[in-house]
Amino acid sequence: MTGSANPLTIGILGAGNIGRPLGRHWLAAGHRVTFGSRDPGRLVSFVEPLGDRARAATCAEAVEASDVVLLSVPHPALGELLDELEGRLAGKIVIDATSPIGVSDDGLFVSLLGPGSTQGSWAAERLPGSSVARAFTHFPDELLWSRGTRQRHFWGMGIASDDSAARRVTETLVHDAGFVPVHLGGLSESAAVDPGGALFGYVSTAAGLRAAAGLSG
């Protein structure tokens, strides 16, 4: 994999099924990654083989060390985490990869936020001092490593943001993870990547994502 011409410092809050493969992709692209956890010691065996541009730290330390922060904790833990870190996240680009996932009585995935609200808009309201984007939310997490490694730049990844700088950085990191960024619009227009949305769990090319989301071009 080719190293990034402009390496970023990235904090990943939540080193699980989303944070770990994305962190590995970004390290391979030349970025510096801090994996944040309430218990950094449990990440030592994962982080040590990744090289000197990777380290484990507390969530607060990961935010302080980074210009870009990925939120990939389980959604039930997100509110408390943002209460703790809102001030530290001010001035940062924040990529929200969490999903407020629920299941309806008839067995369909739904957003716990209810109709008319998107996770992206919710996160932006909670973090008024940050530049928020949505990405890595609709793609099955168990495929983030394999599809981004073996079939690089074939599969589309939906993103959304109201901020041009956050959009550019997010598109770069989607590309560096091995996917093709597909901009869906602003955060209020990102329901397609939330649970129950047209793209949630959907894997396709960039053109396939645009078609499924009803975008032209």
PDB file of C-alpha atoms in Angstrom:
ATOM      1  CA  MET A   1       0.000   0.000   0.000  1.00  0.00           C
ATOM      2  CA  THR A   2       1.222   3.477  -0.848  1.00  0.00           C
ATOM      3  CA  GLY A   3       1.964   5.804   2.045  1.00  0.00           C
ATOM      4  CA  SER A   4      -0.091   8.973   2.367  1.00  0.00           C
ATOM      5  CA  ALA A   5       1.557  12.153   1.118  1.00  0.00           C
ATOM      6  CA  ASN A   6       0.112  14.011   4.106  1.00  0.00           C
ATOM      7  CA  PRO A   7       0.065  11.673   7.120  1.00  0.00           C
ATOM      8  CA  LEU A   8      -2.620  12.388   9.699  1.00  0.00           C
ATOM      9  CA  THR A   9      -2.734  11.808  13.430  1.00  0.00           C
ATOM     10  CA  ILE A  10      -5.860   9.765  14.094  1.00  0.00           C
ATOM     11  CA  GLY A  11      -7.500   8.813  17.370  1.00  0.00           C
ATOM     12  CA  ILE A  12      -9.799   5.800  17.330  1.00  0.00           C
ATOM     13  CA  LEU A  13     -12.244   5.636  20.228  1.00  0.00           C
ATOM     14  CA  GLY A  14     -13.418   2.069  20.412  1.00  0.00           C
ATOM     15  CA  ALA A  15     -10.932  -0.553  19.245  1.00  0.00           C
ATOM     16  CA  GLY A  16     -13.452  -3.169  18.209  1.00  0.00           C
ATOM     17  CA  ASN A  17     -14.804  -4.597  14.970  1.00  0.00           C
ATOM     18  CA  ILE A  18     -14.743  -1.200  13.230  1.00  0.00           C
ATOM     19  CA  GLY A  19     -11.831   0.571  14.895  1.00  0.00           C
ATOM     20  CA  ARG A  20      -9.296  -2.223  14.593  1.00  0.00           C
ATOM     21  CA  PRO A  21      -9.485  -2.908  10.834  1.00  0.00           C
ATOM     22  CA  LEU A  22      -9.667   0.788   9.990  1.00  0.00           C
ATOM     23  CA  GLY A  23      -6.695   1.525  12.215  1.00  0.00           C
ATOM     24  CA  ARG A  24      -4.685  -1.165  10.459  1.00  0.00           C
ATOM     25  CA  HIS A  25      -5.635   0.237   7.042  1.00  0.00           C
ATOM     26  CA  TRP A  26      -4.617   3.754   8.075  1.00  0.00           C
ATOM     27  CA  LEU A  27      -1.322   2.627   9.558  1.00  0.00           C
ATOM     28  CA  ALA A  28      -0.530   0.825   6.310  1.00  0.00           C
ATOM     29  CA  ALA A  29      -1.243   4.098   4.480  1.00  0.00           C
ATOM     30  CA  GLY A  30       1.313   5.934   6.610  1.00  0.00           C
ATOM     31  CA  HIS A  31      -0.859   7.631   9.211  1.00  0.00           C
ATOM     32  CA  ARG A  32      -0.243   7.672  12.965  1.00  0.00           C
ATOM     33  CA  VAL A  33      -2.994   6.027  15.003  1.00  0.00           C
ATOM     34  CA  THR A  34      -3.779   6.103  18.714  1.00  0.00           C
ATOM     35  CA  PHE A  35      -6.311   3.520  19.841  1.00  0.00           C
ATOM     36  CA  GLY A  36      -8.301   4.900  22.764  1.00  0.00           C
ATOM     37  CA  SER A  37      -9.826   2.697  25.443  1.00  0.00           C
ATOM     38  CA  ARG A  38     -11.009   2.933  29.028  1.00  0.00           C
ATOM     39  CA  ASP A  39      -8.494   0.138  29.642  1.00  0.00           C
ATOM     40  CA  PRO A  40      -5.520   0.662  27.276  1.00  0.00           C
ATOM     41  CA  GLY A  41      -3.675  -2.281  28.767  1.00  0.00           C
ATOM     42  CA  ARG A  42      -6.053  -4.701  27.125  1.00  0.00           C
ATOM     43  CA  LEU A  43      -4.929  -3.423  23.697  1.00  0.00           C
ATOM     44  CA  VAL A  44      -1.207  -4.041  24.168  1.00  0.00           C
ATOM     45  CA  SER A  45      -1.144  -7.423  22.399  1.00  0.00           C
ATOM     46  CA  PHE A  46      -3.038  -5.937  19.457  1.00  0.00           C
ATOM     47  CA  VAL A  47      -1.064  -2.698  19.144  1.00  0.00           C
ATOM     48  CA  GLU A  48       2.529  -3.869  19.683  1.00  0.00           C
ATOM     49  CA  PRO A  49       2.828  -5.752  16.346  1.00  0.00           C
ATOM     50  CA  LEU A  50       1.510  -2.729  14.423  1.00  0.00           C
ATOM     51  CA  GLY A  51       4.723  -0.707  14.646  1.00  0.00           C
ATOM     52  CA  ASP A  52       5.894   2.530  16.180  1.00  0.00           C
ATOM     53  CA  ARG A  53       3.148   4.671  14.615  1.00  0.00           C
ATOM     54  CA  ALA A  54       0.509   2.832  16.652  1.00  0.00           C
ATOM     55  CA  ARG A  55      -0.127   3.070  20.371  1.00  0.00           C
ATOM     56  CA  ALA A  56      -2.819   2.454  22.954  1.00  0.00           C
ATOM     57  CA  ALA A  57      -3.965   5.187  25.329  1.00  0.00           C
ATOM     58  CA  THR A  58      -6.971   6.386  27.256  1.00  0.00           C
ATOM     59  CA  CYS A  59      -9.744   7.929  25.187  1.00  0.00           C
ATOM     60  CA  ALA A  60      -8.846  11.401  26.450  1.00  0.00           C
ATOM     61  CA  GLU A  61      -5.177  10.887  25.533  1.00  0.00           C
ATOM     62  CA  ALA A  62      -6.143   9.592  22.088  1.00  0.00           C
ATOM     63  CA  VAL A  63      -8.199  12.724  21.423  1.00  0.00           C
ATOM     64  CA  GLU A  64      -5.453  15.056  22.659  1.00  0.00           C
ATOM     65  CA  ALA A  65      -2.875  13.361  20.408  1.00  0.00           C
ATOM     66  CA  SER A  66      -4.976  13.531  17.245  1.00  0.00           C
ATOM     67  CA  ASP A  67      -6.349  15.923  14.661  1.00  0.00           C
ATOM     68  CA  VAL A  68      -8.976  13.451  13.441  1.00  0.00           C
ATOM     69  CA  VAL A  69     -11.060  11.266  15.741  1.00  0.00           C
ATOM     70  CA  LEU A  70     -13.098   8.193  14.788  1.00  0.00           C
ATOM     71  CA  LEU A  71     -16.053   7.357  17.031  1.00  0.00           C
ATOM     72  CA  SER A  72     -16.508   3.592  16.880  1.00  0.00           C
ATOM     73  CA  VAL A  73     -17.743   2.699  20.365  1.00  0.00           C
ATOM     74  CA  PRO A  74     -21.041   0.833  20.778  1.00  0.00           C
ATOM     75  CA  HIS A  75     -23.801   3.404  20.434  1.00  0.00           C
ATOM     76  CA  PRO A  76     -25.188   2.899  23.975  1.00  0.00           C
ATOM     77  CA  ALA A  77     -21.821   4.127  25.316  1.00  0.00           C
ATOM     78  CA  LEU A  78     -21.573   7.124  23.002  1.00  0.00           C
ATOM     79  CA  GLY A  79     -23.540   9.694  24.977  1.00  0.00           C
ATOM     80  CA  GLU A  80     -21.490   9.245  28.149  1.00  0.00           C
ATOM     81  CA  LEU A  81     -18.252   9.325  26.157  1.00  0.00           C
ATOM     82  CA  LEU A  82     -19.203  12.603  24.473  1.00  0.00           C
ATOM     83  CA  ASP A  83     -20.190  14.094  27.829  1.00  0.00           C
ATOM     84  CA  GLU A  84     -16.634  13.396  28.998  1.00  0.00           C
ATOM     85  CA  LEU A  85     -14.785  14.479  25.857  1.00  0.00           C
ATOM     86  CA  GLU A  86     -16.864  17.227  24.211  1.00  0.00           C
ATOM     87  CA  GLY A  87     -14.424  19.966  25.230  1.00  0.00           C
ATOM     88  CA  ARG A  88     -11.378  18.003  24.093  1.00  0.00           C
ATOM     89  CA  LEU A  89     -13.043  17.251  20.746  1.00  0.00           C
ATOM     90  CA  ALA A  90     -13.560  20.941  19.958  1.00  0.00           C
ATOM     91  CA  GLY A  91     -11.581  21.931  16.879  1.00  0.00           C
ATOM     92  CA  LYS A  92     -11.193  18.322  15.745  1.00  0.00           C
ATOM     93  CA  ILE A  93     -12.607  16.540  12.733  1.00  0.00           C
ATOM     94  CA  VAL A  94     -14.843  13.800  14.128  1.00  0.00           C
ATOM     95  CA  ILE A  95     -15.931  10.849  11.988  1.00  0.00           C
ATOM     96  CA  ASP A  96     -18.937   9.163  13.561  1.00  0.00           C
ATOM     97  CA  ALA A  97     -19.079   5.472  12.670  1.00  0.00           C
ATOM     98  CA  THR A  98     -21.608   4.512  15.342  1.00  0.00           C
ATOM     99  CA  SER A  99     -25.064   3.094  14.647  1.00  0.00           C
ATOM    100  CA  PRO A 100     -28.147   3.668  16.844  1.00  0.00           C
ATOM    101  CA  ILE A 101     -29.421   0.240  15.878  1.00  0.00           C
ATOM    102  CA  GLY A 102     -32.684  -1.306  16.994  1.00  0.00           C
ATOM    103  CA  VAL A 103     -35.045  -3.975  15.704  1.00  0.00           C
ATOM    104  CA  SER A 104     -38.726  -3.341  15.069  1.00  0.00           C
ATOM    105  CA  ASP A 105     -41.530  -5.671  16.142  1.00  0.00           C
ATOM    106  CA  ASP A 106     -41.587  -7.081  12.617  1.00  0.00           C
ATOM    107  CA  GLY A 107     -37.856  -7.827  12.692  1.00  0.00           C
ATOM    108  CA  LEU A 108     -36.504  -4.921  10.647  1.00  0.00           C
ATOM    109  CA  PHE A 109     -33.493  -2.801  11.555  1.00  0.00           C
ATOM    110  CA  VAL A 110     -34.521   0.680  12.685  1.00  0.00           C
ATOM    111  CA  SER A 111     -32.787   3.730  14.090  1.00  0.00           C
ATOM    112  CA  LEU A 112     -33.314   4.250  17.799  1.00  0.00           C
ATOM    113  CA  LEU A 113     -33.391   7.987  17.098  1.00  0.00           C
ATOM    114  CA  GLY A 114     -36.722   7.607  15.353  1.00  0.00           C
ATOM    115  CA  PRO A 115     -37.881   9.076  12.045  1.00  0.00           C
ATOM    116  CA  GLY A 116     -36.805  12.556  11.052  1.00  0.00           C
ATOM    117  CA  SER A 117     -33.460  12.480  12.875  1.00  0.00           C
ATOM    118  CA  THR A 118     -30.104  11.219  11.650  1.00  0.00           C
ATOM    119  CA  GLN A 119     -27.170  10.064  13.714  1.00  0.00           C
ATOM    120  CA  GLY A 120     -24.957  12.590  11.947  1.00  0.00           C
ATOM    121  CA  SER A 121     -27.161  15.529  12.907  1.00  0.00           C
ATOM    122  CA  TRP A 122     -27.431  14.203  16.457  1.00  0.00           C
ATOM    123  CA  ALA A 123     -23.636  13.979  16.761  1.00  0.00           C
ATOM    124  CA  ALA A 124     -23.143  17.468  15.318  1.00  0.00           C
ATOM    125  CA  GLU A 125     -25.588  18.896  17.866  1.00  0.00           C
ATOM    126  CA  ARG A 126     -23.711  17.150  20.671  1.00  0.00           C
ATOM    127  CA  LEU A 127     -20.350  18.423  19.358  1.00  0.00           C
ATOM    128  CA  PRO A 128     -20.935  22.022  18.259  1.00  0.00           C
ATOM    129  CA  GLY A 129     -17.202  22.803  18.366  1.00  0.00           C
ATOM    130  CA  SER A 130     -16.240  19.885  16.107  1.00  0.00           C
ATOM    131  CA  SER A 131     -16.476  19.252  12.360  1.00  0.00           C
ATOM    132  CA  VAL A 132     -18.538  16.073  12.090  1.00  0.00           C
ATOM    133  CA  ALA A 133     -18.763  13.549   9.261  1.00  0.00           C
ATOM    134  CA  ARG A 134     -20.453  10.174   8.892  1.00  0.00           C
ATOM    135  CA  ALA A 135     -18.659   7.189   7.343  1.00  0.00           C
ATOM    136  CA  PHE A 136     -18.051   3.454   7.787  1.00  0.00           C
ATOM    137  CA  THR A 137     -21.603   3.012   9.111  1.00  0.00           C
ATOM    138  CA  HIS A 138     -23.451   0.977   6.496  1.00  0.00           C
ATOM    139  CA  PHE A 139     -20.706  -1.452   5.467  1.00  0.00           C
ATOM    140  CA  PRO A 140     -20.668  -4.798   7.377  1.00  0.00           C
ATOM    141  CA  ASP A 141     -17.814  -4.495   9.858  1.00  0.00           C
ATOM    142  CA  GLU A 142     -16.629  -8.053   9.305  1.00  0.00           C
ATOM    143  CA  LEU A 143     -15.802  -7.086   5.704  1.00  0.00           C
ATOM    144  CA  LEU A 144     -13.891  -3.870   6.395  1.00  0.00           C
ATOM    145  CA  TRP A 145     -10.517  -5.588   6.406  1.00  0.00           C
ATOM    146  CA  SER A 146     -10.991  -8.168   3.654  1.00  0.00           C
ATOM    147  CA  ARG A 147     -12.758  -5.936   1.118  1.00  0.00           C
ATOM    148  CA  GLY A 148     -10.425  -3.030   1.815  1.00  0.00           C
ATOM    149  CA  THR A 149      -7.360  -5.236   1.387  1.00  0.00           C
ATOM    150  CA  ARG A 150      -8.111  -7.778  -1.328  1.00  0.00           C
ATOM    151  CA  GLN A 151     -10.378  -5.646  -3.512  1.00  0.00           C
ATOM    152  CA  ARG A 152      -9.020  -2.183  -2.922  1.00  0.00           C
ATOM    153  CA  HIS A 153     -10.947   0.726  -4.388  1.00  0.00           C
ATOM    154  CA  PHE A 154     -13.689  -1.458  -5.851  1.00  0.00           C
ATOM    155  CA  TRP A 155     -16.378  -1.071  -3.168  1.00  0.00           C
ATOM    156  CA  GLY A 156     -18.199   2.176  -2.400  1.00  0.00           C
ATOM    157  CA  MET A 157     -18.448   3.745   1.066  1.00  0.00           C
ATOM    158  CA  GLY A 158     -21.149   6.300   1.809  1.00  0.00           C
ATOM    159  CA  ILE A 159     -20.128   9.477   3.634  1.00  0.00           C
ATOM    160  CA  ALA A 160     -21.892  12.673   4.694  1.00  0.00           C
ATOM    161  CA  SER A 161     -20.795  15.998   6.158  1.00  0.00           C
ATOM    162  CA  ASP A 162     -21.818  19.628   6.357  1.00  0.00           C
ATOM    163  CA  ASP A 163     -18.197  20.800   6.510  1.00  0.00           C
ATOM    164  CA  SER A 164     -15.931  20.901   3.453  1.00  0.00           C
ATOM    165  CA  ALA A 165     -12.720  20.216   5.403  1.00  0.00           C
ATOM    166  CA  ALA A 166     -14.278  17.263   7.215  1.00  0.00           C
ATOM    167  CA  ARG A 167     -15.528  15.947   3.890  1.00  0.00           C
ATOM    168  CA  ARG A 168     -12.061  16.140   2.294  1.00  0.00           C
ATOM    169  CA  VAL A 169     -10.358  14.392   5.208  1.00  0.00           C
ATOM    170  CA  THR A 170     -13.055  11.728   5.411  1.00  0.00           C
ATOM    171  CA  GLU A 171     -12.814  11.045   1.679  1.00  0.00           C
ATOM    172  CA  THR A 172      -9.045  10.672   2.070  1.00  0.00           C
ATOM    173  CA  LEU A 173      -9.410   8.204   4.933  1.00  0.00           C
ATOM    174  CA  VAL A 174     -12.085   6.220   3.109  1.00  0.00           C
ATOM    175  CA  HIS A 175      -9.710   5.972   0.133  1.00  0.00           C
ATOM    176  CA  ASP A 176      -6.791   5.037   2.395  1.00  0.00           C
ATOM    177  CA  ALA A 177      -8.918   2.266   3.918  1.00  0.00           C
ATOM    178  CA  GLY A 178      -9.339   0.806   0.429  1.00  0.00           C
ATOM    179  CA  PHE A 179     -12.818   2.066  -0.495  1.00  0.00           C
ATOM    180  CA  VAL A 180     -14.336   4.595  -2.898  1.00  0.00           C
ATOM    181  CA  PRO A 181     -16.013   7.526  -1.098  1.00  0.00           C
ATOM    182  CA  VAL A 182     -19.579   8.344  -2.138  1.00  0.00           C
ATOM    183  CA  HIS A 183     -20.768  11.687  -0.809  1.00  0.00           C
ATOM    184  CA  LEU A 184     -24.457  11.495   0.079  1.00  0.00           C
ATOM    185  CA  GLY A 185     -24.893  15.130   1.096  1.00  0.00           C
ATOM    186  CA  GLY A 186     -25.155  16.859   4.440  1.00  0.00           C
ATOM    187  CA  LEU A 187     -25.670  15.227   7.804  1.00  0.00           C
ATOM    188  CA  SER A 188     -29.422  15.773   7.668  1.00  0.00           C
ATOM    189  CA  GLU A 189     -29.406  13.816   4.398  1.00  0.00           C
ATOM    190  CA  SER A 190     -27.528  10.805   5.787  1.00  0.00           C
ATOM    191  CA  ALA A 191     -30.486   8.635   6.848  1.00  0.00           C
ATOM    192  CA  ALA A 192     -29.517   6.147   4.129  1.00  0.00           C
ATOM    193  CA  VAL A 193     -26.514   4.969   6.175  1.00  0.00           C
ATOM    194  CA  ASP A 194     -28.398   4.802   9.481  1.00  0.00           C
ATOM    195  CA  PRO A 195     -30.086   1.564  10.629  1.00  0.00           C
ATOM    196  CA  GLY A 196     -33.072   0.885   8.412  1.00  0.00           C
ATOM    197  CA  GLY A 197     -31.751   3.205   5.711  1.00  0.00           C
ATOM    198  CA  ALA A 198     -31.480   2.319   2.042  1.00  0.00           C
ATOM    199  CA  LEU A 199     -27.732   1.627   2.307  1.00  0.00           C
ATOM    200  CA  PHE A 200     -27.542   0.060   5.760  1.00  0.00           C
ATOM    201  CA  GLY A 201     -25.820  -3.319   5.369  1.00  0.00           C
ATOM    202  CA  TYR A 202     -25.565  -2.723   1.634  1.00  0.00           C
ATOM    203  CA  VAL A 203     -22.354  -3.594  -0.205  1.00  0.00           C
ATOM    204  CA  SER A 204     -21.902  -2.342  -3.742  1.00  0.00           C
ATOM    205  CA  THR A 205     -19.760  -0.298  -6.068  1.00  0.00           C
ATOM    206  CA  ALA A 206     -19.815   3.482  -5.877  1.00  0.00           C
ATOM    207  CA  ALA A 207     -22.309   3.560  -8.751  1.00  0.00           C
ATOM    208  CA  GLY A 208     -24.466   0.984  -7.001  1.00  0.00           C
ATOM    209  CA  LEU A 209     -24.544   3.056  -3.816  1.00  0.00           C
ATOM    210  CA  ARG A 210     -25.522   6.178  -5.727  1.00  0.00           C
ATOM    211  CA  ALA A 211     -28.336   4.316  -7.463  1.00  0.00           C
ATOM    212  CA  ALA A 212     -29.625   2.748  -4.237  1.00  0.00           C
ATOM    213  CA  ALA A 213     -29.542   6.137  -2.501  1.00  0.00           C
ATOM    214  CA  GLY A 214     -31.399   7.786  -5.390  1.00  0.00           C
ATOM    215  CA  LEU A 215     -28.489  10.028  -6.369  1.00  0.00           C
ATOM    216  CA  SER A 216     -27.897  11.033  -9.969  1.00  0.00           C
ATOM    217  CA  GLY A 217     -24.479  10.762 -11.589  1.00  0.00           C
TER     218      GLY A 217
END
